[in-house]
PDB file of C-alpha atoms in Angstrom:
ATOM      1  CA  UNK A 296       0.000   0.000   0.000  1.00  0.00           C
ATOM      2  CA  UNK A 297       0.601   3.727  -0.993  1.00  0.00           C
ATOM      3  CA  UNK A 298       1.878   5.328   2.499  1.00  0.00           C
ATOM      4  CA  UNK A 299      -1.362   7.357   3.604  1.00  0.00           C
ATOM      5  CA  UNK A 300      -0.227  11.219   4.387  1.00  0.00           C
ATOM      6  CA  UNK A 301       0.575  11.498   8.061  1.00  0.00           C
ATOM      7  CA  UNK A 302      -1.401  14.754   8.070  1.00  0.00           C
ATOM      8  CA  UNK A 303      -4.321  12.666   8.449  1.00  0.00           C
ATOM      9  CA  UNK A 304      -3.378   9.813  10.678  1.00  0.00           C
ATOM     10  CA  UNK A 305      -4.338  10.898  14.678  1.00  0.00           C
ATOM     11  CA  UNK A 306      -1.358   9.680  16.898  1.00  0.00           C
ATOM     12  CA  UNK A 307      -2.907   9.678  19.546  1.00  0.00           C
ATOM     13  CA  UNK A 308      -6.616   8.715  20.291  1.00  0.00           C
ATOM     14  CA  UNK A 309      -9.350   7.203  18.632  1.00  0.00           C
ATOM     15  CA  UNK A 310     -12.276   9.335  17.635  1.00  0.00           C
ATOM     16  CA  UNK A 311     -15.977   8.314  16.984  1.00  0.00           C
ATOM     17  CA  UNK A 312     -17.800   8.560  13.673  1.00  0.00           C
ATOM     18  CA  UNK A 313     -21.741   8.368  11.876  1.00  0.00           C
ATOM     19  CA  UNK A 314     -22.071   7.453   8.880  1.00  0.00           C
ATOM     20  CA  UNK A 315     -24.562   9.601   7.142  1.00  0.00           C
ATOM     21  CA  UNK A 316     -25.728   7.223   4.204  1.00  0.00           C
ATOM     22  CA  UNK A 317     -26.739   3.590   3.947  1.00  0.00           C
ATOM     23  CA  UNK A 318     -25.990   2.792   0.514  1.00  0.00           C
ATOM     24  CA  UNK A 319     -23.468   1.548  -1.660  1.00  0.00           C
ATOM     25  CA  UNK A 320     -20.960   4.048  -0.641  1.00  0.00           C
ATOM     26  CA  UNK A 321     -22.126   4.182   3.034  1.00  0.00           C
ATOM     27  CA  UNK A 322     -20.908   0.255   2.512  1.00  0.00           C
ATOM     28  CA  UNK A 323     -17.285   1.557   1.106  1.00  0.00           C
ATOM     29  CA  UNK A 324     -16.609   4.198   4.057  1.00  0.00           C
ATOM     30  CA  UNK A 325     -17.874   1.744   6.763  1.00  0.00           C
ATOM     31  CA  UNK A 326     -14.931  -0.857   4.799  1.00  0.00           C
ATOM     32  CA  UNK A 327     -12.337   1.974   4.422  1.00  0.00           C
ATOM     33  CA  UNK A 328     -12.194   2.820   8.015  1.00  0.00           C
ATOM     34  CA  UNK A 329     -11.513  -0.724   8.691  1.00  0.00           C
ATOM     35  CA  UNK A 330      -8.346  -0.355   5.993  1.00  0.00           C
ATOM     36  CA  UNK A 331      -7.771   3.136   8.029  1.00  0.00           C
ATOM     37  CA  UNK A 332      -8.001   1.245  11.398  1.00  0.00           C
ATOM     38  CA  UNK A 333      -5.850  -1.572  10.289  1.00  0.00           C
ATOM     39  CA  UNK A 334      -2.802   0.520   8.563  1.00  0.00           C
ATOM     40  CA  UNK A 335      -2.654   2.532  11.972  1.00  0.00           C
ATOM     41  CA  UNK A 336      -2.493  -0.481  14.035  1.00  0.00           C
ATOM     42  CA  UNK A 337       0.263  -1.521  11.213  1.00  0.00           C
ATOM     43  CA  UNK A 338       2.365   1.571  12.343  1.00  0.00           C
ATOM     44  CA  UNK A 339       1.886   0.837  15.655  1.00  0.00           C
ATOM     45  CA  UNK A 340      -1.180   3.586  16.668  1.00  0.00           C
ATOM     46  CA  UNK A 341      -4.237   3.185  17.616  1.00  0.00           C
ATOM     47  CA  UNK A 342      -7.496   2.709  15.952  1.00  0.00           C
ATOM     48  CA  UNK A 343      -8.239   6.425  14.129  1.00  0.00           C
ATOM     49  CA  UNK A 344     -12.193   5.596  14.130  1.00  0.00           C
ATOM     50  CA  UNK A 345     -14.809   3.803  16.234  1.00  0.00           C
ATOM     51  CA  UNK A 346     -17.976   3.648  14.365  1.00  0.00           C
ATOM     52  CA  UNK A 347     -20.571   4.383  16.344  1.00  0.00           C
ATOM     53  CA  UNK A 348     -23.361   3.526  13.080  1.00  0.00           C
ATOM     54  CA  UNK A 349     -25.132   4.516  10.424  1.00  0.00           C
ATOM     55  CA  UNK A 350     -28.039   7.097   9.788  1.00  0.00           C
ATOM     56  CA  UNK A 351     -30.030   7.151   6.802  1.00  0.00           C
ATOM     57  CA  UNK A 352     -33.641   8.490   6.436  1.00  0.00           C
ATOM     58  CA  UNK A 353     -34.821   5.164   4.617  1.00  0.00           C
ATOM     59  CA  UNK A 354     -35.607   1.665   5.497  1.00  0.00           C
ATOM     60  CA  UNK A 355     -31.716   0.162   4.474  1.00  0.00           C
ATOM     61  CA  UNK A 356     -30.598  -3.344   3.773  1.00  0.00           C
ATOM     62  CA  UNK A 357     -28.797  -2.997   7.160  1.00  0.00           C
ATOM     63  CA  UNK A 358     -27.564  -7.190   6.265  1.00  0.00           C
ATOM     64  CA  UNK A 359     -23.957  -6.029   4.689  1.00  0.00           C
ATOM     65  CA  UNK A 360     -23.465  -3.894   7.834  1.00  0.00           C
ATOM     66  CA  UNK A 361     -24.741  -5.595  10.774  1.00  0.00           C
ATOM     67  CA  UNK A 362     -21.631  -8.348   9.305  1.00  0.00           C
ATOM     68  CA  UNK A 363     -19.586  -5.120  10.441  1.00  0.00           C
ATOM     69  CA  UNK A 364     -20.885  -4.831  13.470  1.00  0.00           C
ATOM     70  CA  UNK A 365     -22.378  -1.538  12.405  1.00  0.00           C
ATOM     71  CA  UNK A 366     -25.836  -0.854  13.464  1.00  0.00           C
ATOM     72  CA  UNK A 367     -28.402   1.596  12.304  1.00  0.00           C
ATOM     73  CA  UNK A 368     -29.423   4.392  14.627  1.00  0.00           C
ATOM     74  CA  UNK A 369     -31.966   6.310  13.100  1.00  0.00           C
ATOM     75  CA  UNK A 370     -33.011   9.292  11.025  1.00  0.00           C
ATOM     76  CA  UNK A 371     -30.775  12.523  10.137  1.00  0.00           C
ATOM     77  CA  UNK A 372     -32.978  13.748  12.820  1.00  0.00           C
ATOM     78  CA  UNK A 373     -30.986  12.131  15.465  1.00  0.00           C
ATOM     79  CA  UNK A 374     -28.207  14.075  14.490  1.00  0.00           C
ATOM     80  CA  UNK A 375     -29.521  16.925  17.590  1.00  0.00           C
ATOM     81  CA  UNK A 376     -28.910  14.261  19.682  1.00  0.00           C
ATOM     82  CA  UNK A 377     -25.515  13.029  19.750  1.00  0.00           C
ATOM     83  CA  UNK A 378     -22.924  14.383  21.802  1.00  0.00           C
ATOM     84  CA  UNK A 379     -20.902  17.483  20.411  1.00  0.00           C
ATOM     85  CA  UNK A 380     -17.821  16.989  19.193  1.00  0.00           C
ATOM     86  CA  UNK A 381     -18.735  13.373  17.379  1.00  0.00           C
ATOM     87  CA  UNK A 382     -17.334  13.291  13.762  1.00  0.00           C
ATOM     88  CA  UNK A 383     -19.595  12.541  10.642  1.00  0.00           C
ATOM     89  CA  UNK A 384     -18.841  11.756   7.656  1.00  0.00           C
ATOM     90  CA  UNK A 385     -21.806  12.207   4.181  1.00  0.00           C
ATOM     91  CA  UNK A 386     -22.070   8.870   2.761  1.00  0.00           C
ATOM     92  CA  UNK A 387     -24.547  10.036  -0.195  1.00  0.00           C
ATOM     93  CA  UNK A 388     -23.015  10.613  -3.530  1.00  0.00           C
ATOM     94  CA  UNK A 389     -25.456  13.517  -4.945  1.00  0.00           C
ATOM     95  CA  UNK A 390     -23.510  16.923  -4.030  1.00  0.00           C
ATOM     96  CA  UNK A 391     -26.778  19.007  -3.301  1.00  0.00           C
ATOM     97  CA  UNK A 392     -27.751  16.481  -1.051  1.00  0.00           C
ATOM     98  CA  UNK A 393     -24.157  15.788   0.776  1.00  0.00           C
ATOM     99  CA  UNK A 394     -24.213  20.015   1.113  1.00  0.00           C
ATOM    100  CA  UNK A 395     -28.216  19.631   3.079  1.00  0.00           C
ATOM    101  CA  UNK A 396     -26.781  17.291   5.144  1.00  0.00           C
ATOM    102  CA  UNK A 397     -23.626  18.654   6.277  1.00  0.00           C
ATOM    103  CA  UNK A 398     -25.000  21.842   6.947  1.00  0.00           C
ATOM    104  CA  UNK A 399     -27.373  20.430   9.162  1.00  0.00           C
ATOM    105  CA  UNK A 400     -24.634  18.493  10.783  1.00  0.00           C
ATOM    106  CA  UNK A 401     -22.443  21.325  11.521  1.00  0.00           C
ATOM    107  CA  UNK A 402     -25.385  23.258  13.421  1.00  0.00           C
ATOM    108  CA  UNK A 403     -25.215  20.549  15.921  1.00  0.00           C
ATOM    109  CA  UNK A 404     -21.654  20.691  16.629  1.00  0.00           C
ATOM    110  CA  UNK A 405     -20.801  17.835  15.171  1.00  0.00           C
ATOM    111  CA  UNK A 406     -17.219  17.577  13.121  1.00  0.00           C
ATOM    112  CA  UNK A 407     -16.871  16.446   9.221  1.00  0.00           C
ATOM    113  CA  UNK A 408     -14.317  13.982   9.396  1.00  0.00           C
ATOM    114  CA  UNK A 409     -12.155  13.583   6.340  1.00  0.00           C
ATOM    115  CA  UNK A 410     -11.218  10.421   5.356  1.00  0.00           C
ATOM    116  CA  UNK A 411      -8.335   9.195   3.235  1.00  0.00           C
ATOM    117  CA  UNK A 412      -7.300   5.467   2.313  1.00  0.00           C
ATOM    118  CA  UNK A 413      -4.559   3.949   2.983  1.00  0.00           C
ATOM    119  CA  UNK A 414      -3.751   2.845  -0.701  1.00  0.00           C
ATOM    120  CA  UNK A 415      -3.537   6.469  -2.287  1.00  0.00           C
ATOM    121  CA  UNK A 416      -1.019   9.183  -3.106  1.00  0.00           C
ATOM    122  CA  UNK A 417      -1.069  12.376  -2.454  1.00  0.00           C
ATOM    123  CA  UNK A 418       1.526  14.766  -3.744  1.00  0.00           C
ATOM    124  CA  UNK A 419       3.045  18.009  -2.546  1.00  0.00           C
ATOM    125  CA  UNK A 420       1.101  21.355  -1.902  1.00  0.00           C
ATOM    126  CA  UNK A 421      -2.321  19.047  -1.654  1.00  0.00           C
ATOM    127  CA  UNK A 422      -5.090  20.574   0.634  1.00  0.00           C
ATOM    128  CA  UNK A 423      -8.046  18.878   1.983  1.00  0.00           C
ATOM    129  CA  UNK A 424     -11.081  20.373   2.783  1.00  0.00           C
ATOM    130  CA  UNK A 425     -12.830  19.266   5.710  1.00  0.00           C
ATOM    131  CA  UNK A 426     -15.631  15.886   5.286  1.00  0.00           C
ATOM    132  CA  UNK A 427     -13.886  14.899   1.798  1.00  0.00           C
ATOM    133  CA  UNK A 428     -13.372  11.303   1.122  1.00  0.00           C
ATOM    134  CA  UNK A 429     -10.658   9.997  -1.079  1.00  0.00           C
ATOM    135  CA  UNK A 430     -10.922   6.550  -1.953  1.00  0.00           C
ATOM    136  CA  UNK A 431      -8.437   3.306  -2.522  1.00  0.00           C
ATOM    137  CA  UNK A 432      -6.555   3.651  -5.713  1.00  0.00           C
ATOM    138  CA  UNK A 433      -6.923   7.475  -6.146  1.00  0.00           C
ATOM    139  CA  UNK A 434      -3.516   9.450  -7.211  1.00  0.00           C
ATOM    140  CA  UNK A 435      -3.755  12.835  -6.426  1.00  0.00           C
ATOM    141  CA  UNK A 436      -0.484  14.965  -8.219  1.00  0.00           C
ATOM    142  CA  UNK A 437       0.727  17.881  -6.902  1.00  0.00           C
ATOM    143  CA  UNK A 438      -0.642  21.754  -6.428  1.00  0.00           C
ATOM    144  CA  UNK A 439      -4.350  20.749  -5.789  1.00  0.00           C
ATOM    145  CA  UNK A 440      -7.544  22.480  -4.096  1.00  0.00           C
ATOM    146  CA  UNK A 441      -9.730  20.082  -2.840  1.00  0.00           C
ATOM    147  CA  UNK A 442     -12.768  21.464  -1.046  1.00  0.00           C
ATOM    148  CA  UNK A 443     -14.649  20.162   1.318  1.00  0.00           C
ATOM    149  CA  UNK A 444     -17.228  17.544   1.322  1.00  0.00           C
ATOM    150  CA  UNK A 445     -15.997  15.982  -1.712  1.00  0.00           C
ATOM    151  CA  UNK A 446     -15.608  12.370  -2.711  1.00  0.00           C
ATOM    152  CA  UNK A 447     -12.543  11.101  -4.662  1.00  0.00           C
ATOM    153  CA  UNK A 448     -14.050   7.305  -5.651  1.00  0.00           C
ATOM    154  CA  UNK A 449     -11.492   4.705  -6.542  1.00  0.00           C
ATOM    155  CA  UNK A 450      -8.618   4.407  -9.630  1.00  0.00           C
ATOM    156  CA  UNK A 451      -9.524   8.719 -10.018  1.00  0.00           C
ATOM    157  CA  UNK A 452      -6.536  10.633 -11.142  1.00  0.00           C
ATOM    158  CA  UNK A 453      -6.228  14.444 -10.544  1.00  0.00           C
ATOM    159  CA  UNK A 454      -3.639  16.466 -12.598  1.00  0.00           C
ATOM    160  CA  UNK A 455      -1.553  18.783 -11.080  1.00  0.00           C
ATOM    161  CA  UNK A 456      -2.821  22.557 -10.887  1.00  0.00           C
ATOM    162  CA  UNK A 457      -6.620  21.504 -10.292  1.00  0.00           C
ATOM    163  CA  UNK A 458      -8.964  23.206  -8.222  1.00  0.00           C
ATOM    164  CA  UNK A 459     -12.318  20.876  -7.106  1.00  0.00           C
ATOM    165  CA  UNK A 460     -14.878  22.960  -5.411  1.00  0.00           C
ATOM    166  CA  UNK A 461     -17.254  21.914  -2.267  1.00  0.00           C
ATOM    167  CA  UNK A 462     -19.478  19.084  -2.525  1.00  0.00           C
ATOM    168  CA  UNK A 463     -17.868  17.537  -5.846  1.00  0.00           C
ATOM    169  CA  UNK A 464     -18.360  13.860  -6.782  1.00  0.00           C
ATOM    170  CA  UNK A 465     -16.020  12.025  -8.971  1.00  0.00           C
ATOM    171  CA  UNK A 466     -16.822   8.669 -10.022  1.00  0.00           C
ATOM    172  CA  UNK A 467     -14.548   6.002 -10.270  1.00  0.00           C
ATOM    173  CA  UNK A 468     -11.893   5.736 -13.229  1.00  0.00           C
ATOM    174  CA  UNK A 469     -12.096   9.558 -14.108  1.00  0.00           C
ATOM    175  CA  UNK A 470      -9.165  11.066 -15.436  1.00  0.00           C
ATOM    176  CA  UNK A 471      -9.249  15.115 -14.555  1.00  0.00           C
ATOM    177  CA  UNK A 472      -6.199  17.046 -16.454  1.00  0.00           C
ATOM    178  CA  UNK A 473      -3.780  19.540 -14.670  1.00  0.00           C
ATOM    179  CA  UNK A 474      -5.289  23.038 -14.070  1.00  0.00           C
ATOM    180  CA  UNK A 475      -9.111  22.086 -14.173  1.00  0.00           C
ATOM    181  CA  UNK A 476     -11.282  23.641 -12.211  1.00  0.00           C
ATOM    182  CA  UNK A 477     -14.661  21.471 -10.963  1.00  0.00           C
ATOM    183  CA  UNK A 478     -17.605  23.827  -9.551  1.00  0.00           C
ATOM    184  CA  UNK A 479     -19.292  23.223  -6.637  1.00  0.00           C
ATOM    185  CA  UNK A 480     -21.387  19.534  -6.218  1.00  0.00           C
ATOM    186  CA  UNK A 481     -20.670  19.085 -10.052  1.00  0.00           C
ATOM    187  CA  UNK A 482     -20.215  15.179 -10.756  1.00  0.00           C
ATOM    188  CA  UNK A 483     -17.786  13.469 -13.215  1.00  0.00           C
ATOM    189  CA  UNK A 484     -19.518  10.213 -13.885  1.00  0.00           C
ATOM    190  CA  UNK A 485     -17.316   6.587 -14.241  1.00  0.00           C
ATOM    191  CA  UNK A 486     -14.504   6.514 -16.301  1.00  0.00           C
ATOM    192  CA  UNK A 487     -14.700  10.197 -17.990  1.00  0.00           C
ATOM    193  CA  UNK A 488     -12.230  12.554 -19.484  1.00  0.00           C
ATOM    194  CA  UNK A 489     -11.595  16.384 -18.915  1.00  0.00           C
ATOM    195  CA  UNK A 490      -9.054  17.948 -20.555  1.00  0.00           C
ATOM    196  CA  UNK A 491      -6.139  20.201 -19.390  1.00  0.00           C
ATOM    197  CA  UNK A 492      -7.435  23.552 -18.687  1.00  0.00           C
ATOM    198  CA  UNK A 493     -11.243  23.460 -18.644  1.00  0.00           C
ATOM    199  CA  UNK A 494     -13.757  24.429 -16.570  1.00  0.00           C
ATOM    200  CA  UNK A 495     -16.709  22.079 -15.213  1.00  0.00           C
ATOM    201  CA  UNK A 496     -19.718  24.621 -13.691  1.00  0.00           C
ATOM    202  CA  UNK A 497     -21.278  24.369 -10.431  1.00  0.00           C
ATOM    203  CA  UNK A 498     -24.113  21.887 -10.245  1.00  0.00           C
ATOM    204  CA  UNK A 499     -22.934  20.019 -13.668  1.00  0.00           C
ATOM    205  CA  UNK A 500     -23.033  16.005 -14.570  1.00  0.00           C
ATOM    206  CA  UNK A 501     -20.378  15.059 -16.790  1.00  0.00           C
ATOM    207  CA  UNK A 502     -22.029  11.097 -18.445  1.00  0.00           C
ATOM    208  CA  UNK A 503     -20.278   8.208 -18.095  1.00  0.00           C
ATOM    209  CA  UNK A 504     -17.425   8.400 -20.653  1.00  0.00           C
ATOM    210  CA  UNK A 505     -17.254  11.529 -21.856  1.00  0.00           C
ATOM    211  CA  UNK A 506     -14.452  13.183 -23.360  1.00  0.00           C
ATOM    212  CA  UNK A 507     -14.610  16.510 -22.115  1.00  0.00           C
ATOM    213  CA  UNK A 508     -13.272  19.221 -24.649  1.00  0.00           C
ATOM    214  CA  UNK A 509     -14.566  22.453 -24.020  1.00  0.00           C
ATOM    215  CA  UNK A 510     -15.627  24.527 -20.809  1.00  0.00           C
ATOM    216  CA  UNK A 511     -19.249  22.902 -19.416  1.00  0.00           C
ATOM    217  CA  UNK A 512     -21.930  25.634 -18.102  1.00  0.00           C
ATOM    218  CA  UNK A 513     -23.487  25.639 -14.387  1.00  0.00           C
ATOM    219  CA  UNK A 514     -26.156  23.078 -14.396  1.00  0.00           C
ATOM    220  CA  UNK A 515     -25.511  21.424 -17.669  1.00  0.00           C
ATOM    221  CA  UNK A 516     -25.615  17.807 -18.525  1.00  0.00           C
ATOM    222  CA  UNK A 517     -23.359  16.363 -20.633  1.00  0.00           C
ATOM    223  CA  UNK A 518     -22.283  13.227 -22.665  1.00  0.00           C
ATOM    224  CA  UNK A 519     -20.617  11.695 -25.639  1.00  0.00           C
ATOM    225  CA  UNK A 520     -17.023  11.997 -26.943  1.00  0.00           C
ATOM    226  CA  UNK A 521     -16.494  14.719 -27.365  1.00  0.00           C
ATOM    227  CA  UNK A 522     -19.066  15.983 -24.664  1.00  0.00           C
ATOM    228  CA  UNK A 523     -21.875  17.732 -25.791  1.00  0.00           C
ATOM    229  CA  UNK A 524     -24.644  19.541 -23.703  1.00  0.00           C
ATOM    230  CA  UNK A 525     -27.330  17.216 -23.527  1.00  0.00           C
ATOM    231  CA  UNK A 526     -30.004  19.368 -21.110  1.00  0.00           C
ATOM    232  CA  UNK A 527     -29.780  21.986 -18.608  1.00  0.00           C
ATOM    233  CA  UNK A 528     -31.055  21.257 -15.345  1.00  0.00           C
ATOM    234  CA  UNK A 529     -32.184  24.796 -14.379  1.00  0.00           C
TER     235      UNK A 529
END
């Protein structure tokens, strides 16, 4: 495994965590803090996260993590109730919706925790914004902006130069070019293309392998290779 930055490894305690999210990804985060857990343990530290469980405003296929040990605790409108000072981390891939929630979360004290896998690289001059998830396999270059609440899936390369706004999602497999700049809770869906230089608006959808070529509007869905606008969502 890639050596995880030791910015975000905690030396010293162990800190407890919600999930916000009981889907697919809530499934990742729930096994990438047990890859956290076990690399710090590896280096000799303690566990960096104790799960306390998993809130989601549905009715969840809770089988995949009660095998975990994880157990569902509610609605998002337990949130009020849990002591101050718990982290949280926004399971829920839509960017709008990750923004809602965090929001919310942050009025009751509680802390975005960011979380980054073991098996990654990060370069020099990288920043972190707080509640961002980076996922296994994700090479991040040198010189990048990453705001917060965003979620770096797996096998996602980021050029150097790049700026990625609050509340972006990037799929797994994307490639984004040096000195791109992705608005706030746009999404880059699997295995897409943007090109050096370019500009993806605030609230966009880049489809599912796309070769992105030109500049993409706020709000503005598009597909094909080379992209093309296919609606606009406002």
């Amino acid at each position: 495994m890639t050596l995880m930055p030791k910015q975000w490894i905690n030396n010293t305690t162990t800190e407890k965590i919600v999930i916000v999210g009981a889907g697919g990804f809530g499934r990742n985060v729930v096994s990438f803090i047990k890859d956290i857990n076990d690399y710090a343990a590896a280096n000799g530290l303690p566990p960096q996260w104790e799960i306390l469980g998993i809130i989601d405003d549905g009715t969840p296929d809770m089988t995949f993590f009660h095998k975990m040990g994880v157990q569902l605790l509610g609605k998002t409108e337990i949130l009020a109730d849990l002591p101050e000072g718990v982290y949280y981390t926004v399971a829920i891939g839509n960017g709008a919706a990750r923004r809602s929630i965090a929001q919310h979360a942050d009025s009751k004290g509680l802390v975005p925790a960011t979380l980054v896998h073991p098996d990654t690289s990060i370069g020099a001059l990288v920043s972190l914004g707080e509640g961002t998830v980076i996922c296994p396999g994700a090479r991040l270059t040198c010189n990048i902006e990453v705001g917060k609440h965003a979620q770096i899936n797996m096998n996602v390369t980021i050029g150097h130069d790049a700026v990625l706004r609050d509340y972006c999602t990037i799929f797994p497999l994307n490639a984004v070019s040096g000195f791109v700049t992705l608005g706030e809770a746009c999404t880059l869906g699997a295995n897409s293309v943007i090109n050096p230089g370019l500009t993806v608006g605030e609230g966009a959808y880049i489809g599912s392998g796309a070769a992105v070529t030109s500049d993409v509007d706020d709000y503005t869905v598009v597909a094909g290779v080379p992209a093309s606008v296919i609606k606009n969502l406002r």
